Short mmCIF file of C-alpha atoms in Angstrom, two decimals:
data_model
loop_
_atom_site.label_atom_id
_atom_site.label_comp_id
_atom_site.label_asym_id
_atom_site.label_seq_id
_atom_site.Cartn_x
_atom_site.Cartn_y
_atom_site.Cartn_z
CA UNK U 1 -0.04 0.03 0.06
CA UNK U 2 1.33 3.58 -0.80
CA UNK U 3 1.41 5.53 1.74
CA UNK U 4 -0.20 8.68 1.16
CA UNK U 5 0.89 12.40 1.24
CA UNK U 6 -2.48 13.18 3.62
CA UNK U 7 -1.77 10.08 6.69
CA UNK U 8 2.34 11.85 6.30
CA UNK U 9 1.13 14.91 7.53
CA UNK U 10 -1.69 13.60 9.52
CA UNK U 11 1.13 11.71 11.64
CA UNK U 12 3.57 14.79 10.85
CA UNK U 13 0.96 16.54 12.85
CA UNK U 14 0.76 14.35 15.52
CA UNK U 15 4.79 14.19 16.46
CA UNK U 16 4.41 17.99 17.34
CA UNK U 17 2.28 17.05 20.79
CA UNK U 18 3.84 15.41 23.22
CA UNK U 19 3.06 11.76 23.99
CA UNK U 20 1.06 11.10 26.14
CA UNK U 21 1.45 9.51 29.81
CA UNK U 22 -0.05 5.86 29.35
CA UNK U 23 -0.15 5.09 32.83
CA UNK U 24 0.26 1.47 34.94
CA UNK U 25 -0.67 -1.49 31.80
CA UNK U 26 -0.95 -5.25 33.16
CA UNK U 27 1.22 -7.56 31.47
CA UNK U 28 0.71 -9.44 28.18
CA UNK U 29 0.11 -12.67 28.89
CA UNK U 30 1.59 -15.72 27.65
CA UNK U 31 -0.06 -16.87 24.36
CA UNK U 32 -2.71 -15.53 21.32
CA UNK U 33 -3.34 -12.82 21.81
CA UNK U 34 -7.17 -11.47 20.41
CA UNK U 35 -7.47 -7.78 20.21
CA UNK U 36 -10.62 -5.76 20.39
CA UNK U 37 -11.39 -2.28 19.95
CA UNK U 38 -15.24 -0.67 20.76
CA UNK U 39 -15.28 2.83 18.54
CA UNK U 40 -17.62 3.86 20.95
CA UNK U 41 -18.12 3.40 24.24
CA UNK U 42 -22.05 2.19 24.03
CA UNK U 43 -20.33 -0.84 21.67
CA UNK U 44 -17.85 -1.97 24.64
CA UNK U 45 -20.69 -4.31 26.12
CA UNK U 46 -20.62 -6.17 22.84
CA UNK U 47 -17.43 -6.12 22.50
CA UNK U 48 -16.58 -7.89 25.89
CA UNK U 49 -19.34 -10.59 25.18
CA UNK U 50 -18.14 -11.93 21.36
CA UNK U 51 -14.72 -11.74 23.33
CA UNK U 52 -15.87 -14.08 26.12
CA UNK U 53 -16.99 -16.21 23.27
CA UNK U 54 -14.04 -16.08 21.00
CA UNK U 55 -12.47 -17.25 23.93
CA UNK U 56 -14.84 -19.87 25.29
CA UNK U 57 -13.87 -21.70 20.67
CA UNK U 58 -10.91 -21.15 21.01
CA UNK U 59 -8.61 -22.88 24.30
CA UNK U 60 -5.79 -19.77 25.93
CA UNK U 61 -7.18 -17.23 23.56
CA UNK U 62 -6.31 -14.09 25.91
CA UNK U 63 -8.63 -11.10 25.27
CA UNK U 64 -7.43 -7.18 25.48
CA UNK U 65 -10.74 -4.54 24.73
CA UNK U 66 -9.53 -0.88 23.77
CA UNK U 67 -11.22 1.93 23.36
CA UNK U 68 -10.70 5.74 23.51
CA UNK U 69 -11.79 7.38 26.70
CA UNK U 70 -14.81 9.19 25.79
CA UNK U 71 -16.28 6.85 28.91
CA UNK U 72 -15.77 4.41 28.06
CA UNK U 73 -13.36 3.83 31.95
CA UNK U 74 -16.40 5.19 33.37
CA UNK U 75 -18.54 2.66 31.58
CA UNK U 76 -16.28 -0.24 31.99
CA UNK U 77 -16.25 0.35 36.13
CA UNK U 78 -20.56 -0.33 35.91
CA UNK U 79 -19.92 -3.17 33.84
CA UNK U 80 -20.53 -6.66 35.32
CA UNK U 81 -18.68 -8.60 34.31
CA UNK U 82 -15.87 -6.59 33.35
CA UNK U 83 -12.96 -6.98 30.72
CA UNK U 84 -10.18 -9.64 32.44
CA UNK U 85 -8.04 -6.83 30.08
CA UNK U 86 -8.66 -3.79 29.76
CA UNK U 87 -6.86 -0.48 28.20
CA UNK U 88 -8.02 3.76 26.59
CA UNK U 89 -6.52 4.81 24.11
CA UNK U 90 -5.96 8.08 25.13
CA UNK U 91 -4.02 9.33 22.10
CA UNK U 92 -3.01 8.63 18.46
CA UNK U 93 0.37 9.78 19.15
CA UNK U 94 2.63 7.15 16.96
CA UNK U 95 5.02 7.50 20.70
CA UNK U 96 2.26 6.21 21.99
CA UNK U 97 1.14 3.59 19.23
CA UNK U 98 3.75 2.21 19.14
CA UNK U 99 4.62 1.76 22.80
CA UNK U 100 1.01 0.45 22.88
CA UNK U 101 1.74 -2.11 19.94
CA UNK U 102 5.52 -3.38 21.60
CA UNK U 103 3.16 -3.95 24.60
CA UNK U 104 0.41 -5.83 23.69
CA UNK U 105 2.35 -7.77 20.68
CA UNK U 106 -1.74 -8.69 19.03
CA UNK U 107 -1.76 -11.45 16.62
CA UNK U 108 -5.71 -10.22 15.79
CA UNK U 109 -6.72 -6.54 15.64
CA UNK U 110 -10.92 -6.29 15.40
CA UNK U 111 -12.25 -2.77 14.82
CA UNK U 112 -16.05 -2.40 15.60
CA UNK U 113 -17.53 1.00 14.98
CA UNK U 114 -15.76 3.38 11.27
CA UNK U 115 -14.29 6.23 13.79
CA UNK U 116 -11.36 4.99 13.32
CA UNK U 117 -7.38 6.19 14.69
CA UNK U 118 -4.73 6.54 11.39
CA UNK U 119 -0.99 6.52 13.40
CA UNK U 120 -2.56 3.25 15.87
CA UNK U 121 -3.56 1.21 12.37
CA UNK U 122 -0.65 2.00 9.07
CA UNK U 123 1.62 1.37 13.16
CA UNK U 124 -0.72 -2.42 13.44
CA UNK U 125 0.25 -2.73 9.35
CA UNK U 126 3.37 -2.19 9.61
CA UNK U 127 4.25 -4.99 11.78
CA UNK U 128 1.85 -7.72 9.56
CA UNK U 129 -0.89 -7.96 12.21
CA UNK U 130 -4.10 -9.02 10.84
CA UNK U 131 -7.34 -6.86 10.94
CA UNK U 132 -10.59 -7.07 11.17
CA UNK U 133 -13.19 -3.75 10.27
CA UNK U 134 -16.91 -4.86 11.93
CA UNK U 135 -20.36 -2.74 12.45
CA UNK U 136 -19.41 0.20 10.18
CA UNK U 137 -22.54 2.07 10.09
CA UNK U 138 -22.97 5.19 8.19
CA UNK U 139 -23.45 7.99 11.08
CA UNK U 140 -20.05 6.78 12.57
CA UNK U 141 -18.27 6.01 8.81
CA UNK U 142 -15.66 9.10 9.81
CA UNK U 143 -12.08 10.22 11.09
CA UNK U 144 -13.19 12.72 13.37
CA UNK U 145 -13.38 15.76 11.21
CA UNK U 146 -9.95 16.04 9.67
CA UNK U 147 -11.82 17.02 6.21
CA UNK U 148 -8.49 18.79 4.97
CA UNK U 149 -7.00 15.88 4.62
CA UNK U 150 -8.70 14.44 1.57
CA UNK U 151 -7.29 10.76 1.53
CA UNK U 152 -6.97 10.54 4.73
CA UNK U 153 -10.25 7.54 5.34
CA UNK U 154 -8.94 5.82 2.58
CA UNK U 155 -6.18 4.93 3.35
CA UNK U 156 -7.08 4.28 6.71
CA UNK U 157 -9.23 2.00 5.59
CA UNK U 158 -6.81 0.43 3.20
CA UNK U 159 -5.16 -0.81 6.31
CA UNK U 160 -7.67 -3.08 7.05
CA UNK U 161 -8.05 -7.10 5.11
CA UNK U 162 -11.41 -7.06 5.49
CA UNK U 163 -13.63 -3.87 6.07
CA UNK U 164 -17.90 -5.06 6.95
CA UNK U 165 -19.73 -2.04 6.68
CA UNK U 166 -24.25 -2.47 8.34
CA UNK U 167 -25.77 -1.12 5.23
CA UNK U 168 -25.92 0.77 1.68
CA UNK U 169 -25.16 3.85 3.04
CA UNK U 170 -22.23 2.52 5.28
CA UNK U 171 -21.27 0.93 2.02
CA UNK U 172 -21.53 3.42 -0.78
CA UNK U 173 -19.27 5.35 1.35
CA UNK U 174 -16.52 3.26 1.63
CA UNK U 175 -17.17 2.07 -2.35
CA UNK U 176 -16.87 5.43 -3.04
CA UNK U 177 -13.38 6.43 -0.74
CA UNK U 178 -11.54 3.38 -2.87
CA UNK U 179 -10.98 1.23 -0.84
CA UNK U 180 -11.04 -2.63 -3.29
CA UNK U 181 -14.40 -3.85 -2.77
CA UNK U 182 -12.26 -7.67 -2.93
CA UNK U 183 -12.20 -6.28 0.65
CA UNK U 184 -15.99 -4.61 1.62
CA UNK U 185 -18.45 -6.94 3.21
CA UNK U 186 -22.15 -6.62 4.08
CA UNK U 187 -23.39 -7.72 8.17
CA UNK U 188 -26.08 -7.33 10.58
CA UNK U 189 -24.93 -4.69 13.00
CA UNK U 190 -23.15 -5.93 16.54
CA UNK U 191 -25.93 -6.86 18.69
CA UNK U 192 -24.49 -8.27 22.86
CA UNK U 193 -25.03 -12.01 22.45
CA UNK U 194 -24.76 -12.97 25.70
CA UNK U 195 -23.53 -16.16 26.90
CA UNK U 196 -26.20 -16.97 29.88
CA UNK U 197 -25.36 -18.96 33.07
CA UNK U 198 -25.71 -23.32 33.24
CA UNK U 199 -27.40 -24.93 36.34
CA UNK U 200 -27.38 -29.77 35.79
CA UNK U 201 -30.90 -31.29 34.77
CA UNK U 202 -30.53 -32.76 38.23
CA UNK U 203 -31.74 -29.08 39.86
CA UNK U 204 -34.17 -28.06 37.16
CA UNK U 205 -35.93 -31.56 37.04
CA UNK U 206 -36.20 -31.13 41.32
CA UNK U 207 -37.35 -27.95 41.30
CA UNK U 208 -39.15 -27.61 39.16
CA UNK U 209 -41.13 -30.91 40.51
CA UNK U 210 -41.08 -28.83 44.44
CA UNK U 211 -42.02 -25.95 43.00
CA UNK U 212 -45.16 -28.01 41.63
CA UNK U 213 -46.73 -25.83 39.17
CA UNK U 214 -46.61 -22.56 42.04
CA UNK U 215 -46.29 -19.11 40.03
CA UNK U 216 -42.56 -17.99 40.98
CA UNK U 217 -40.89 -13.93 39.95
CA UNK U 218 -36.30 -13.57 40.72
CA UNK U 219 -34.81 -10.98 41.87
CA UNK U 220 -31.13 -11.34 40.32
CA UNK U 221 -28.78 -8.76 41.65
CA UNK U 222 -30.32 -7.63 44.92
CA UNK U 223 -28.62 -5.44 47.15
CA UNK U 224 -28.96 -5.14 50.67
CA UNK U 225 -30.95 -1.84 50.37
CA UNK U 226 -33.24 -3.09 47.84
CA UNK U 227 -35.07 -5.08 50.27
CA UNK U 228 -37.90 -2.99 51.60
CA UNK U 229 -39.07 -2.45 47.97
CA UNK U 230 -38.62 -6.12 47.06
CA UNK U 231 -40.81 -7.02 49.96
CA UNK U 232 -43.38 -3.92 48.90
CA UNK U 233 -43.34 -5.60 45.91
CA UNK U 234 -43.96 -9.09 47.37
CA UNK U 235 -46.34 -8.73 49.77
CA UNK U 236 -49.04 -6.53 47.38
CA UNK U 237 -48.96 -9.50 44.71
CA UNK U 238 -48.86 -11.74 47.12
CA UNK U 239 -52.63 -10.60 48.40
CA UNK U 240 -53.81 -11.19 44.49
CA UNK U 241 -51.54 -14.21 44.06
CA UNK U 242 -51.45 -16.12 46.83
CA UNK U 243 -49.02 -19.17 46.31
CA UNK U 244 -47.15 -16.83 44.65
CA UNK U 245 -43.41 -17.38 45.35
CA UNK U 246 -40.34 -14.78 45.69
CA UNK U 247 -37.12 -16.43 44.86
CA UNK U 248 -34.10 -13.13 45.46
CA UNK U 249 -30.98 -13.99 44.55
CA UNK U 250 -28.93 -11.82 46.42
CA UNK U 251 -25.64 -9.61 44.82
CA UNK U 252 -22.81 -10.20 46.42
CA UNK U 253 -22.06 -11.47 50.14
CA UNK U 254 -22.64 -8.56 52.02
CA UNK U 255 -26.29 -7.82 49.93
CA UNK U 256 -26.65 -11.32 51.47
CA UNK U 257 -25.97 -10.89 55.00
CA UNK U 258 -28.49 -8.10 54.88
CA UNK U 259 -31.67 -9.56 52.65
CA UNK U 260 -31.12 -12.15 55.23
CA UNK U 261 -31.79 -10.08 58.51
CA UNK U 262 -34.11 -8.04 56.70
CA UNK U 263 -36.07 -11.60 54.98
CA UNK U 264 -36.02 -12.90 59.12
CA UNK U 265 -38.03 -9.73 59.94
CA UNK U 266 -40.76 -9.63 57.42
CA UNK U 267 -42.85 -11.95 59.11
CA UNK U 268 -42.83 -14.10 55.80
CA UNK U 269 -41.76 -17.73 55.04
CA UNK U 270 -37.90 -18.27 53.24
CA UNK U 271 -36.42 -20.56 52.84
CA UNK U 272 -32.71 -20.35 52.70
CA UNK U 273 -31.91 -22.48 49.87
CA UNK U 274 -28.16 -22.30 50.47
CA UNK U 275 -28.25 -23.71 53.69
CA UNK U 276 -30.19 -26.51 52.15
CA UNK U 277 -33.83 -25.83 53.20
CA UNK U 278 -36.55 -27.51 50.70
CA UNK U 279 -38.79 -24.97 48.31
CA UNK U 280 -42.05 -26.82 50.55
CA UNK U 281 -45.70 -26.05 49.73
CA UNK U 282 -45.79 -22.77 52.64
CA UNK U 283 -42.17 -21.14 51.64
CA UNK U 284 -43.12 -18.33 50.32
CA UNK U 285 -39.59 -16.13 49.93
CA UNK U 286 -36.07 -18.34 49.19
CA UNK U 287 -33.27 -16.74 49.29
CA UNK U 288 -30.24 -18.01 47.31
CA UNK U 289 -27.17 -15.47 48.59
CA UNK U 290 -24.92 -16.15 46.05
CA UNK U 291 -25.45 -15.79 41.98
CA UNK U 292 -23.67 -19.41 41.65
CA UNK U 293 -27.42 -21.09 40.66
CA UNK U 294 -29.17 -17.83 38.69
CA UNK U 295 -28.62 -20.81 35.74
CA UNK U 296 -31.35 -22.43 37.17
CA UNK U 297 -33.35 -19.76 38.26
CA UNK U 298 -34.04 -17.71 35.43
CA UNK U 299 -34.85 -21.10 34.32
CA UNK U 300 -38.11 -21.67 36.19
CA UNK U 301 -38.89 -17.91 37.20
CA UNK U 302 -41.14 -16.44 34.16
CA UNK U 303 -40.49 -12.91 35.45
CA UNK U 304 -37.47 -11.43 36.48
CA UNK U 305 -36.51 -7.74 37.60
CA UNK U 306 -33.01 -7.29 37.63
CA UNK U 307 -31.72 -5.90 41.16
CA UNK U 308 -29.27 -2.67 41.50
CA UNK U 309 -31.57 -0.76 39.36
CA UNK U 310 -33.44 0.55 42.05
CA UNK U 311 -31.10 0.68 44.85
CA UNK U 312 -28.33 3.68 42.31
CA UNK U 313 -25.46 3.69 41.20
CA UNK U 314 -22.91 1.00 40.89
CA UNK U 315 -22.79 -2.43 38.59
CA UNK U 316 -26.08 -4.01 37.52
CA UNK U 317 -26.07 -7.94 35.82
CA UNK U 318 -26.56 -8.24 31.85
CA UNK U 319 -30.67 -8.45 31.51
CA UNK U 320 -29.63 -10.07 28.42
CA UNK U 321 -29.02 -14.29 30.69
CA UNK U 322 -32.68 -13.63 31.51
CA UNK U 323 -33.94 -13.26 28.02
CA UNK U 324 -31.95 -15.88 27.16
CA UNK U 325 -33.11 -18.41 29.06
CA UNK U 326 -36.37 -17.67 28.87
CA UNK U 327 -37.13 -14.42 31.57
CA UNK U 328 -38.97 -11.72 30.61
CA UNK U 329 -37.81 -8.48 32.29
CA UNK U 330 -38.32 -5.79 35.04
CA UNK U 331 -35.67 -3.14 36.06
CA UNK U 332 -35.81 -0.01 37.95
CA UNK U 333 -34.47 3.69 36.97
CA UNK U 334 -30.44 2.58 36.99
CA UNK U 335 -29.39 0.84 34.44
CA UNK U 336 -25.92 2.41 33.86
CA UNK U 337 -23.49 0.04 32.57
CA UNK U 338 -26.09 -1.81 30.29
CA UNK U 339 -28.58 0.41 28.75
CA UNK U 340 -27.61 -0.19 25.04
CA UNK U 341 -29.39 -4.01 26.17
CA UNK U 342 -31.83 -2.74 28.03
CA UNK U 343 -32.94 -0.79 25.43
CA UNK U 344 -33.70 -3.22 22.96
CA UNK U 345 -35.73 -5.43 24.90
CA UNK U 346 -37.53 -2.54 25.59
CA UNK U 347 -37.49 -1.58 21.74
CA UNK U 348 -38.82 -4.98 21.62
CA UNK U 349 -41.65 -5.25 24.56
CA UNK U 350 -39.65 -7.97 27.09
CA UNK U 351 -38.58 -5.59 29.23
CA UNK U 352 -40.61 -3.27 31.25
CA UNK U 353 -39.25 -0.03 33.85
CA UNK U 354 -40.56 0.47 37.18
CA UNK U 355 -39.95 3.45 39.80
CA UNK U 356 -40.18 2.36 42.87
CA UNK U 357 -41.47 -0.93 45.11
CA UNK U 358 -45.54 -0.74 44.80
CA UNK U 359 -45.01 0.08 41.36
CA UNK U 360 -43.00 -3.36 40.44
CA UNK U 361 -45.44 -4.85 42.97
CA UNK U 362 -48.37 -3.95 40.42
CA UNK U 363 -46.15 -4.96 37.47
CA UNK U 364 -45.71 -8.09 39.50
CA UNK U 365 -49.36 -9.26 39.23
CA UNK U 366 -49.83 -7.80 36.04
CA UNK U 367 -46.62 -9.53 34.12
CA UNK U 368 -46.81 -12.73 35.74
CA UNK U 369 -50.35 -14.04 33.42
CA UNK U 370 -48.47 -16.47 31.50
CA UNK U 371 -49.50 -15.29 27.99
CA UNK U 372 -48.46 -12.02 29.08
CA UNK U 373 -44.55 -13.64 30.39
CA UNK U 374 -44.65 -16.13 27.53
CA UNK U 375 -45.02 -13.02 25.09
CA UNK U 376 -42.44 -10.93 26.45
CA UNK U 377 -40.24 -14.19 26.70
CA UNK U 378 -40.79 -14.59 23.06
CA UNK U 379 -39.78 -11.16 22.63
CA UNK U 380 -36.55 -10.74 24.52
CA UNK U 381 -35.99 -14.62 22.77
CA UNK U 382 -35.76 -12.66 19.26
CA UNK U 383 -33.68 -9.92 20.86
CA UNK U 384 -30.55 -11.90 21.99
CA UNK U 385 -30.34 -13.79 18.96
CA UNK U 386 -30.27 -10.59 16.85
CA UNK U 387 -26.15 -9.96 15.81
CA UNK U 388 -25.60 -14.17 16.49
CA UNK U 389 -24.75 -14.53 12.39
CA UNK U 390 -22.35 -11.99 12.83
CA UNK U 391 -20.51 -13.50 16.06
CA UNK U 392 -20.69 -16.29 14.44
CA UNK U 393 -19.02 -14.95 11.30
CA UNK U 394 -16.48 -13.66 13.32
CA UNK U 395 -15.37 -16.46 14.96
CA UNK U 396 -15.09 -18.94 11.85
CA UNK U 397 -13.08 -15.83 10.56
CA UNK U 398 -10.80 -15.13 13.93
CA UNK U 399 -10.43 -19.37 14.00
CA UNK U 400 -9.17 -18.82 10.56
CA UNK U 401 -6.54 -15.89 10.80
CA UNK U 402 -5.08 -17.34 13.80
CA UNK U 403 -4.21 -20.12 12.17
CA UNK U 404 -2.79 -19.86 9.09
CA UNK U 405 -1.11 -17.16 11.55
CA UNK U 406 1.04 -20.38 13.82
CA UNK U 407 2.30 -21.02 16.16
CA UNK U 408 4.84 -19.26 15.96
CA UNK U 409 4.15 -15.97 15.02
CA UNK U 410 1.64 -16.08 18.16
CA UNK U 411 3.18 -14.16 21.64
CA UNK U 412 4.62 -15.59 24.48
#
């Protein structure tokens, strides 16, 4: 690829600024490392989920997730689970890029979104790193505002082996700037694809028998500070649904302790799941002190309220896990770290938001009805499977590229 005049000018201008201080950096793990970059903060959850799926497909694969600042670091702090290795890219300075690539030595780069860093991309290309650009739409197919450097976009796009665009407008833009047709593909948009928790078939069969067709709702990732709202909602629902069972899965050991105290004083009949107490017919609440059995509870409960969303700022669980396992969704007003997932579920009619314990109780009574819960669950499943084709396609491409690159090229 010939060096463009615009790229040379951009590179020279970038060097005139002082390089940023990267701060402390995690050590590079041994073995193959795939670098995933989210060009916008709202792509981070889906990019991280893609990385986890790639790790399931290839043994001992390391994933590095990066993003430009723009709120990305704050978003990562409120995401559960968090990326194993995450670095914020604060500059496109050539010296910072060389230090980044020297340290991580990625075997492959997958770049999500069309907001590009020309110096970093050309430095990676010069090292022979295979590079894929995907999830590019018309809105973000740009390089900041460098309109006075006319061929900078073309030079940056040509760093990639494959460019996957999501619509006709972004495809036309790529063609207009001169991207070779052989590099261009149409694809689905990137959507977060969950890996829902598992459960033992024997446990599912046993608890299903214990419930004996009783209606049940779940509070997942429950906070101790939400206990009063949860209890108020359940008491309201019990007045109309006398056999209704509440399952409370605590967000942490500290929350479990606080919930146990509050439930113990509630006057309701509570079974401590982790102490081996069974779900008898007279039990009104089951307390699970951690999230180890969420795969079981999601499969049993047709309706799930995601805890942490009433309590205020902090990490919240991924609602797509519950949706993937057939549960309708409820949440409070605090959805930081999972806003994109919730917006997708709201748009599909798979979730509803409530403001407090009173509204939660009313929603439980309305949505626990089998027909209503089933319709929401179906909408949730359809939402979860959006973008599955792209994830599968990327997985196959990653496997092929890493296999071709060979063990002799993998970082150690």
